[in-house]
């Protein structure tokens, strides 16, 4: 059935949080009214779609009227009536609500493989995926290719694990396929624990079938008949869509017994994570699925030889698996044509922080960082100065402004002390304190350390203590050296990736922002004005109008002054919450 | 309680579950994990209670104390951190009169929890109030939402 009018509403976690459901109801209500002509109703279809990346502009609505697409941004329910009136009935889009130039700039500079169907197809309908070519790759693999040929194609494509470590996917599959065992497993790692990363959530919310198809192909290649998706319980919408998609796939006989009439049985179970960052580590994840505390084990033996319940197991990340169908559909050469010599293909990044176009992006490996920040990201929010970009989350590092022209791929980022990681990119501006950010990451790794090995359990605690004393103005001479020494020891001796990478934020910030550490330690100053203990708030006499707004909001009663006279802050009672600065309309309060 | 535990026990046997899924089921039923439930299952399954406690205290998702009627989850991810989540949390604790280290108000109306990252970084800072995600939160609109919930109770 052909529809002349298609409405697509962004309905990922971001879209729903911004009121996507209300907008959808508004469309339904308004279109249901009697005054709307029957032929519009008849030719109209409405779909929810997954994340298209630019969540900062949600709710985004696509209207496709007679094959012409118009995209609206920041849509609220009250706007719907006018859109229907002017656009649907009179054929004139409401220009003032249409997306601006930066929306196109954001998308035009990307190359989408994994995300090519996200935000376009309805993630809750298997037919939408099939109509877009979905499950063709599975058919092609199972009817025309042997497991060995499939693995060879993936190897040729150069695809490397997108979870962070970057191990070649084809090679992993090959190792496992050569194991002789009556039982093998494939696990999809959707325990996206890095703070500041949401690639996997968006892929599962936007196109869950691509992940499922990738898993089935993987299982066929290595000879597994059971699969698990280990997914964070903090992602309720992704879990719901994944479960729905699994049911649909079973109904269409892509999962179950004798898939596509072949002697191949495979099914997938969903396992909910219970909130432990360390479970992103392969052996800890396996322990968690088995029902134990998620503590890592020493490798080797690697999971491909001895994994879940001691059987050969392949663990792939969500994005890695979602790439598989597209690679097989378009060919290994096509995929390998993107990217660099050693890092092939595209990578999805979560671009967040102090960036104008915050959202989910997909770019070819090797793209200069500057292009990501300025061409796609549109530059820094509020025209502040760029300071650094933090990549790879708590395991990664900060890249300073002078390295903006660096290429974004596994090798280049590693060469400057950071990592690609799972793909989080948090942009920091001049108002961010690097010591504070580092302390934030160490708080995270310290509390998420599982406690099994001593260097990580005690070492991260000591690192955090030193950072805390530096940021509270009690830093000592030699603290920087101590941080560095301790960091190297922890990296060298920790059992798993968590401990081995936990000191990275420290080492990279000391390398590029040593002067900030020195200012905290020697001058007892926080140059960015973030570390509370090193700040004091003062009212500038010449700007204060004596309106009393600050006095009213001060929770500590630290501000005094008569009406229409200059106010004063008592630094002894001040709790440095910053409420006064927010309340002052005359910019009369300064911290320093 | 006995009846619910028996039901969970049957499900556990049927689905060949493990301790984690069992604890998740217990928490779904009671909102937290009552100590009695652990001892009940420990005896029934002949698994030492220490293993249950070991797992329940390892994973952040499990709660061993009852929680409030309204659950407010504040995201402490990197993007939320640089966009000022700390100030939001401080304001929240003050509004609810929660001392440092406490998470649930005395009348068990509110529980404030911190979570590592909810993966909605583009709309940071994020606060989840009773399962509804609120993006681009400010102290102002957060306080309004809390006061509204308080009024509802009175």
PDB file of C-alpha atoms in Angstrom, chain A residues 381-592:
ATOM      1  CA  UNK A 381      28.536  25.659  22.781  1.00  0.00           C
ATOM      2  CA  UNK A 382      28.097  29.344  23.669  1.00  0.00           C
ATOM      3  CA  UNK A 383      31.222  30.257  21.671  1.00  0.00           C
ATOM      4  CA  UNK A 384      33.547  29.218  24.465  1.00  0.00           C
ATOM      5  CA  UNK A 385      37.114  28.145  23.751  1.00  0.00           C
ATOM      6  CA  UNK A 386      37.762  24.469  23.057  1.00  0.00           C
ATOM      7  CA  UNK A 387      39.933  22.883  25.700  1.00  0.00           C
ATOM      8  CA  UNK A 388      39.998  19.131  25.195  1.00  0.00           C
ATOM      9  CA  UNK A 389      38.018  16.159  24.082  1.00  0.00           C
ATOM     10  CA  UNK A 390      37.825  13.133  26.301  1.00  0.00           C
ATOM     11  CA  UNK A 391      37.636   9.863  24.383  1.00  0.00           C
ATOM     12  CA  UNK A 392      37.193   6.325  25.577  1.00  0.00           C
ATOM     13  CA  UNK A 393      35.523   7.170  28.889  1.00  0.00           C
ATOM     14  CA  UNK A 394      37.187   6.137  32.147  1.00  0.00           C
ATOM     15  CA  UNK A 395      39.725   4.043  30.227  1.00  0.00           C
ATOM     16  CA  UNK A 396      40.652   6.800  27.833  1.00  0.00           C
ATOM     17  CA  UNK A 397      42.388  10.119  27.863  1.00  0.00           C
ATOM     18  CA  UNK A 398      42.016  13.776  27.022  1.00  0.00           C
ATOM     19  CA  UNK A 399      43.165  15.171  23.704  1.00  0.00           C
ATOM     20  CA  UNK A 400      44.144  18.861  23.873  1.00  0.00           C
ATOM     21  CA  UNK A 401      43.528  21.611  21.316  1.00  0.00           C
ATOM     22  CA  UNK A 402      47.008  21.395  19.831  1.00  0.00           C
ATOM     23  CA  UNK A 403      46.290  17.831  18.676  1.00  0.00           C
ATOM     24  CA  UNK A 404      42.972  18.658  17.004  1.00  0.00           C
ATOM     25  CA  UNK A 405      44.268  17.572  13.610  1.00  0.00           C
ATOM     26  CA  UNK A 406      44.925  14.037  14.765  1.00  0.00           C
ATOM     27  CA  UNK A 407      43.215  11.243  12.855  1.00  0.00           C
ATOM     28  CA  UNK A 408      40.593   9.329  14.758  1.00  0.00           C
ATOM     29  CA  UNK A 409      41.535   5.653  14.518  1.00  0.00           C
ATOM     30  CA  UNK A 410      42.784   2.949  16.892  1.00  0.00           C
ATOM     31  CA  UNK A 411      46.497   3.573  16.311  1.00  0.00           C
ATOM     32  CA  UNK A 412      46.545   7.377  16.205  1.00  0.00           C
ATOM     33  CA  UNK A 413      44.557   7.841  19.394  1.00  0.00           C
ATOM     34  CA  UNK A 414      46.695   5.271  21.191  1.00  0.00           C
ATOM     35  CA  UNK A 415      49.811   7.173  20.104  1.00  0.00           C
ATOM     36  CA  UNK A 416      48.691  10.261  22.047  1.00  0.00           C
ATOM     37  CA  UNK A 417      47.707   8.337  25.170  1.00  0.00           C
ATOM     38  CA  UNK A 418      43.988   7.942  24.560  1.00  0.00           C
ATOM     39  CA  UNK A 419      41.830   5.228  23.027  1.00  0.00           C
ATOM     40  CA  UNK A 420      38.900   4.937  20.625  1.00  0.00           C
ATOM     41  CA  UNK A 421      37.206   2.855  23.280  1.00  0.00           C
ATOM     42  CA  UNK A 422      33.554   2.184  22.838  1.00  0.00           C
ATOM     43  CA  UNK A 423      33.098   5.612  21.257  1.00  0.00           C
ATOM     44  CA  UNK A 424      32.302   8.230  23.848  1.00  0.00           C
ATOM     45  CA  UNK A 425      33.570  11.712  23.027  1.00  0.00           C
ATOM     46  CA  UNK A 426      33.002  14.338  25.653  1.00  0.00           C
ATOM     47  CA  UNK A 427      33.962  17.836  24.626  1.00  0.00           C
ATOM     48  CA  UNK A 428      35.341  20.120  27.332  1.00  0.00           C
ATOM     49  CA  UNK A 429      35.614  23.898  27.202  1.00  0.00           C
ATOM     50  CA  UNK A 430      37.566  26.546  29.077  1.00  0.00           C
ATOM     51  CA  UNK A 431      35.239  26.270  32.071  1.00  0.00           C
ATOM     52  CA  UNK A 432      36.163  22.650  32.734  1.00  0.00           C
ATOM     53  CA  UNK A 433      38.903  21.798  35.180  1.00  0.00           C
ATOM     54  CA  UNK A 434      41.083  18.910  34.066  1.00  0.00           C
ATOM     55  CA  UNK A 435      41.932  17.870  37.624  1.00  0.00           C
ATOM     56  CA  UNK A 436      38.233  17.754  38.430  1.00  0.00           C
ATOM     57  CA  UNK A 437      37.431  15.676  35.338  1.00  0.00           C
ATOM     58  CA  UNK A 438      40.234  13.267  36.164  1.00  0.00           C
ATOM     59  CA  UNK A 439      38.981  13.000  39.727  1.00  0.00           C
ATOM     60  CA  UNK A 440      35.528  12.255  38.348  1.00  0.00           C
ATOM     61  CA  UNK A 441      36.851   9.315  36.325  1.00  0.00           C
ATOM     62  CA  UNK A 442      38.887   7.970  39.211  1.00  0.00           C
ATOM     63  CA  UNK A 443      35.862   8.144  41.496  1.00  0.00           C
ATOM     64  CA  UNK A 444      34.145   6.048  38.884  1.00  0.00           C
ATOM     65  CA  UNK A 445      36.840   3.414  38.387  1.00  0.00           C
ATOM     66  CA  UNK A 446      37.580   3.253  42.094  1.00  0.00           C
ATOM     67  CA  UNK A 447      33.971   2.516  42.980  1.00  0.00           C
ATOM     68  CA  UNK A 448      33.591   0.099  40.056  1.00  0.00           C
ATOM     69  CA  UNK A 449      36.777  -1.840  40.770  1.00  0.00           C
ATOM     70  CA  UNK A 450      35.640  -5.361  41.573  1.00  0.00           C
ATOM     71  CA  UNK A 451      38.245  -5.784  44.304  1.00  0.00           C
ATOM     72  CA  UNK A 452      39.779  -8.986  43.080  1.00  0.00           C
ATOM     73  CA  UNK A 453      43.316  -7.788  42.368  1.00  0.00           C
ATOM     74  CA  UNK A 454      45.304  -5.582  44.704  1.00  0.00           C
ATOM     75  CA  UNK A 455      46.788  -3.027  42.270  1.00  0.00           C
ATOM     76  CA  UNK A 456      43.368  -1.982  41.071  1.00  0.00           C
ATOM     77  CA  UNK A 457      41.496  -2.245  44.379  1.00  0.00           C
ATOM     78  CA  UNK A 458      44.016  -0.317  46.468  1.00  0.00           C
ATOM     79  CA  UNK A 459      45.831   1.561  43.731  1.00  0.00           C
ATOM     80  CA  UNK A 460      42.789   3.375  42.351  1.00  0.00           C
ATOM     81  CA  UNK A 461      41.839   4.312  45.907  1.00  0.00           C
ATOM     82  CA  UNK A 462      45.267   5.871  46.516  1.00  0.00           C
ATOM     83  CA  UNK A 463      45.144   7.684  43.162  1.00  0.00           C
ATOM     84  CA  UNK A 464      41.770   9.109  44.062  1.00  0.00           C
ATOM     85  CA  UNK A 465      42.989  10.239  47.488  1.00  0.00           C
ATOM     86  CA  UNK A 466      45.882  12.120  45.944  1.00  0.00           C
ATOM     87  CA  UNK A 467      43.567  13.786  43.401  1.00  0.00           C
ATOM     88  CA  UNK A 468      41.161  14.719  46.174  1.00  0.00           C
ATOM     89  CA  UNK A 469      43.844  16.393  48.189  1.00  0.00           C
ATOM     90  CA  UNK A 470      45.107  18.253  45.133  1.00  0.00           C
ATOM     91  CA  UNK A 471      41.662  19.571  44.280  1.00  0.00           C
ATOM     92  CA  UNK A 472      40.960  20.571  47.877  1.00  0.00           C
ATOM     93  CA  UNK A 473      44.098  22.683  48.085  1.00  0.00           C
ATOM     94  CA  UNK A 474      46.184  20.241  50.083  1.00  0.00           C
ATOM     95  CA  UNK A 475      48.379  19.018  47.245  1.00  0.00           C
ATOM     96  CA  UNK A 476      52.025  18.457  48.079  1.00  0.00           C
ATOM     97  CA  UNK A 477      55.236  18.833  46.177  1.00  0.00           C
ATOM     98  CA  UNK A 478      55.967  15.563  44.420  1.00  0.00           C
ATOM     99  CA  UNK A 479      52.288  14.585  44.058  1.00  0.00           C
ATOM    100  CA  UNK A 480      52.463  14.715  40.277  1.00  0.00           C
ATOM    101  CA  UNK A 481      55.432  12.356  40.237  1.00  0.00           C
ATOM    102  CA  UNK A 482      53.684  10.093  42.732  1.00  0.00           C
ATOM    103  CA  UNK A 483      50.573   9.966  40.540  1.00  0.00           C
ATOM    104  CA  UNK A 484      52.672   9.065  37.519  1.00  0.00           C
ATOM    105  CA  UNK A 485      54.655   6.330  39.266  1.00  0.00           C
ATOM    106  CA  UNK A 486      51.604   4.782  40.824  1.00  0.00           C
ATOM    107  CA  UNK A 487      49.755   4.935  37.493  1.00  0.00           C
ATOM    108  CA  UNK A 488      52.487   3.027  35.689  1.00  0.00           C
ATOM    109  CA  UNK A 489      52.548   0.359  38.391  1.00  0.00           C
ATOM    110  CA  UNK A 490      48.784  -0.122  38.302  1.00  0.00           C
ATOM    111  CA  UNK A 491      48.774  -0.336  34.515  1.00  0.00           C
ATOM    112  CA  UNK A 492      51.509  -2.942  34.530  1.00  0.00           C
ATOM    113  CA  UNK A 493      50.143  -5.206  37.233  1.00  0.00           C
ATOM    114  CA  UNK A 494      46.325  -5.153  37.159  1.00  0.00           C
ATOM    115  CA  UNK A 495      44.445  -8.279  36.208  1.00  0.00           C
ATOM    116  CA  UNK A 496      41.939  -6.938  33.712  1.00  0.00           C
ATOM    117  CA  UNK A 497      41.293  -4.037  31.396  1.00  0.00           C
ATOM    118  CA  UNK A 498      39.600  -1.957  34.070  1.00  0.00           C
ATOM    119  CA  UNK A 499      42.723  -1.606  36.193  1.00  0.00           C
ATOM    120  CA  UNK A 500      45.089  -1.585  33.236  1.00  0.00           C
ATOM    121  CA  UNK A 501      43.380   1.464  31.783  1.00  0.00           C
ATOM    122  CA  UNK A 502      42.081   3.241  34.903  1.00  0.00           C
ATOM    123  CA  UNK A 503      45.180   5.470  35.203  1.00  0.00           C
ATOM    124  CA  UNK A 504      44.912   6.659  31.558  1.00  0.00           C
ATOM    125  CA  UNK A 505      42.898   9.798  32.384  1.00  0.00           C
ATOM    126  CA  UNK A 506      45.578  10.786  34.905  1.00  0.00           C
ATOM    127  CA  UNK A 507      48.536  10.165  32.635  1.00  0.00           C
ATOM    128  CA  UNK A 508      47.036  11.999  29.676  1.00  0.00           C
ATOM    129  CA  UNK A 509      45.928  15.046  31.670  1.00  0.00           C
ATOM    130  CA  UNK A 510      49.323  15.311  33.382  1.00  0.00           C
ATOM    131  CA  UNK A 511      50.949  15.066  29.971  1.00  0.00           C
ATOM    132  CA  UNK A 512      48.925  17.851  28.378  1.00  0.00           C
ATOM    133  CA  UNK A 513      47.684  19.929  31.305  1.00  0.00           C
ATOM    134  CA  UNK A 514      50.508  19.732  33.814  1.00  0.00           C
ATOM    135  CA  UNK A 515      50.238  23.484  34.451  1.00  0.00           C
ATOM    136  CA  UNK A 516      46.715  23.014  35.817  1.00  0.00           C
ATOM    137  CA  UNK A 517      47.937  20.429  38.297  1.00  0.00           C
ATOM    138  CA  UNK A 518      50.753  22.773  39.302  1.00  0.00           C
ATOM    139  CA  UNK A 519      48.362  25.678  39.795  1.00  0.00           C
ATOM    140  CA  UNK A 520      46.273  23.531  42.132  1.00  0.00           C
ATOM    141  CA  UNK A 521      49.274  22.287  44.086  1.00  0.00           C
ATOM    142  CA  UNK A 522      51.549  25.332  44.242  1.00  0.00           C
ATOM    143  CA  UNK A 523      49.266  28.333  43.947  1.00  0.00           C
ATOM    144  CA  UNK A 524      46.225  26.629  45.474  1.00  0.00           C
ATOM    145  CA  UNK A 525      44.155  27.901  42.564  1.00  0.00           C
ATOM    146  CA  UNK A 526      41.748  26.278  40.158  1.00  0.00           C
ATOM    147  CA  UNK A 527      42.245  28.161  36.869  1.00  0.00           C
ATOM    148  CA  UNK A 528      38.896  27.044  35.467  1.00  0.00           C
ATOM    149  CA  UNK A 529      37.033  27.958  38.641  1.00  0.00           C
ATOM    150  CA  UNK A 530      35.559  24.521  39.312  1.00  0.00           C
ATOM    151  CA  UNK A 531      37.223  23.056  42.397  1.00  0.00           C
ATOM    152  CA  UNK A 532      35.064  24.377  45.215  1.00  0.00           C
ATOM    153  CA  UNK A 533      37.634  24.454  47.968  1.00  0.00           C
ATOM    154  CA  UNK A 534      39.868  26.704  45.930  1.00  0.00           C
ATOM    155  CA  UNK A 535      37.185  29.224  45.089  1.00  0.00           C
ATOM    156  CA  UNK A 536      35.692  32.182  46.784  1.00  0.00           C
ATOM    157  CA  UNK A 537      32.653  34.131  45.663  1.00  0.00           C
ATOM    158  CA  UNK A 538      32.691  37.886  45.741  1.00  0.00           C
ATOM    159  CA  UNK A 539      30.210  40.600  44.837  1.00  0.00           C
ATOM    160  CA  UNK A 540      31.559  43.342  42.629  1.00  0.00           C
ATOM    161  CA  UNK A 541      30.511  46.649  44.155  1.00  0.00           C
ATOM    162  CA  UNK A 542      30.238  48.488  40.878  1.00  0.00           C
ATOM    163  CA  UNK A 543      27.674  46.089  39.379  1.00  0.00           C
ATOM    164  CA  UNK A 544      25.560  45.259  42.437  1.00  0.00           C
ATOM    165  CA  UNK A 545      22.186  46.997  42.378  1.00  0.00           C
ATOM    166  CA  UNK A 546      21.133  45.702  45.774  1.00  0.00           C
ATOM    167  CA  UNK A 547      18.088  43.846  44.392  1.00  0.00           C
ATOM    168  CA  UNK A 548      18.426  41.091  46.980  1.00  0.00           C
ATOM    169  CA  UNK A 549      17.917  38.210  44.523  1.00  0.00           C
ATOM    170  CA  UNK A 550      21.127  36.517  45.663  1.00  0.00           C
ATOM    171  CA  UNK A 551      20.268  36.944  49.321  1.00  0.00           C
ATOM    172  CA  UNK A 552      16.953  35.187  48.786  1.00  0.00           C
ATOM    173  CA  UNK A 553      18.424  32.132  47.074  1.00  0.00           C
ATOM    174  CA  UNK A 554      21.468  31.701  49.321  1.00  0.00           C
ATOM    175  CA  UNK A 555      20.853  28.456  51.223  1.00  0.00           C
ATOM    176  CA  UNK A 556      23.472  29.240  53.853  1.00  0.00           C
ATOM    177  CA  UNK A 557      22.385  32.779  54.670  1.00  0.00           C
ATOM    178  CA  UNK A 558      25.852  33.994  53.803  1.00  0.00           C
ATOM    179  CA  UNK A 559      24.758  37.123  51.933  1.00  0.00           C
ATOM    180  CA  UNK A 560      23.893  40.316  53.727  1.00  0.00           C
ATOM    181  CA  UNK A 561      22.992  43.833  52.635  1.00  0.00           C
ATOM    182  CA  UNK A 562      20.222  46.418  52.760  1.00  0.00           C
ATOM    183  CA  UNK A 563      17.875  46.866  49.830  1.00  0.00           C
ATOM    184  CA  UNK A 564      19.338  49.019  47.073  1.00  0.00           C
ATOM    185  CA  UNK A 565      22.732  48.889  48.761  1.00  0.00           C
ATOM    186  CA  UNK A 566      25.740  46.809  47.820  1.00  0.00           C
ATOM    187  CA  UNK A 567      25.530  43.254  49.204  1.00  0.00           C
ATOM    188  CA  UNK A 568      28.339  41.210  50.691  1.00  0.00           C
ATOM    189  CA  UNK A 569      29.144  37.497  50.900  1.00  0.00           C
ATOM    190  CA  UNK A 570      30.537  36.137  54.128  1.00  0.00           C
ATOM    191  CA  UNK A 571      33.192  33.722  52.850  1.00  0.00           C
ATOM    192  CA  UNK A 572      33.198  31.787  56.116  1.00  0.00           C
ATOM    193  CA  UNK A 573      29.532  30.790  55.869  1.00  0.00           C
ATOM    194  CA  UNK A 574      29.423  30.496  52.052  1.00  0.00           C
ATOM    195  CA  UNK A 575      28.968  26.877  50.910  1.00  0.00           C
ATOM    196  CA  UNK A 576      30.018  27.731  47.342  1.00  0.00           C
ATOM    197  CA  UNK A 577      26.941  26.264  45.736  1.00  0.00           C
ATOM    198  CA  UNK A 578      26.822  28.863  42.970  1.00  0.00           C
ATOM    199  CA  UNK A 579      23.102  29.619  43.409  1.00  0.00           C
ATOM    200  CA  UNK A 580      23.820  33.352  43.757  1.00  0.00           C
ATOM    201  CA  UNK A 581      25.640  33.542  40.428  1.00  0.00           C
ATOM    202  CA  UNK A 582      22.677  31.954  38.683  1.00  0.00           C
ATOM    203  CA  UNK A 583      20.248  34.346  40.337  1.00  0.00           C
ATOM    204  CA  UNK A 584      22.147  37.578  39.631  1.00  0.00           C
ATOM    205  CA  UNK A 585      20.840  39.424  36.587  1.00  0.00           C
ATOM    206  CA  UNK A 586      23.602  42.028  36.666  1.00  0.00           C
ATOM    207  CA  UNK A 587      26.595  39.676  36.561  1.00  0.00           C
ATOM    208  CA  UNK A 588      27.789  41.237  39.790  1.00  0.00           C
ATOM    209  CA  UNK A 589      29.005  38.018  41.392  1.00  0.00           C
ATOM    210  CA  UNK A 590      32.302  36.507  40.434  1.00  0.00           C
ATOM    211  CA  UNK A 591      34.133  33.426  41.565  1.00  0.00           C
ATOM    212  CA  UNK A 592      37.875  33.219  41.637  1.00  0.00           C
TER     213      UNK A 592
END
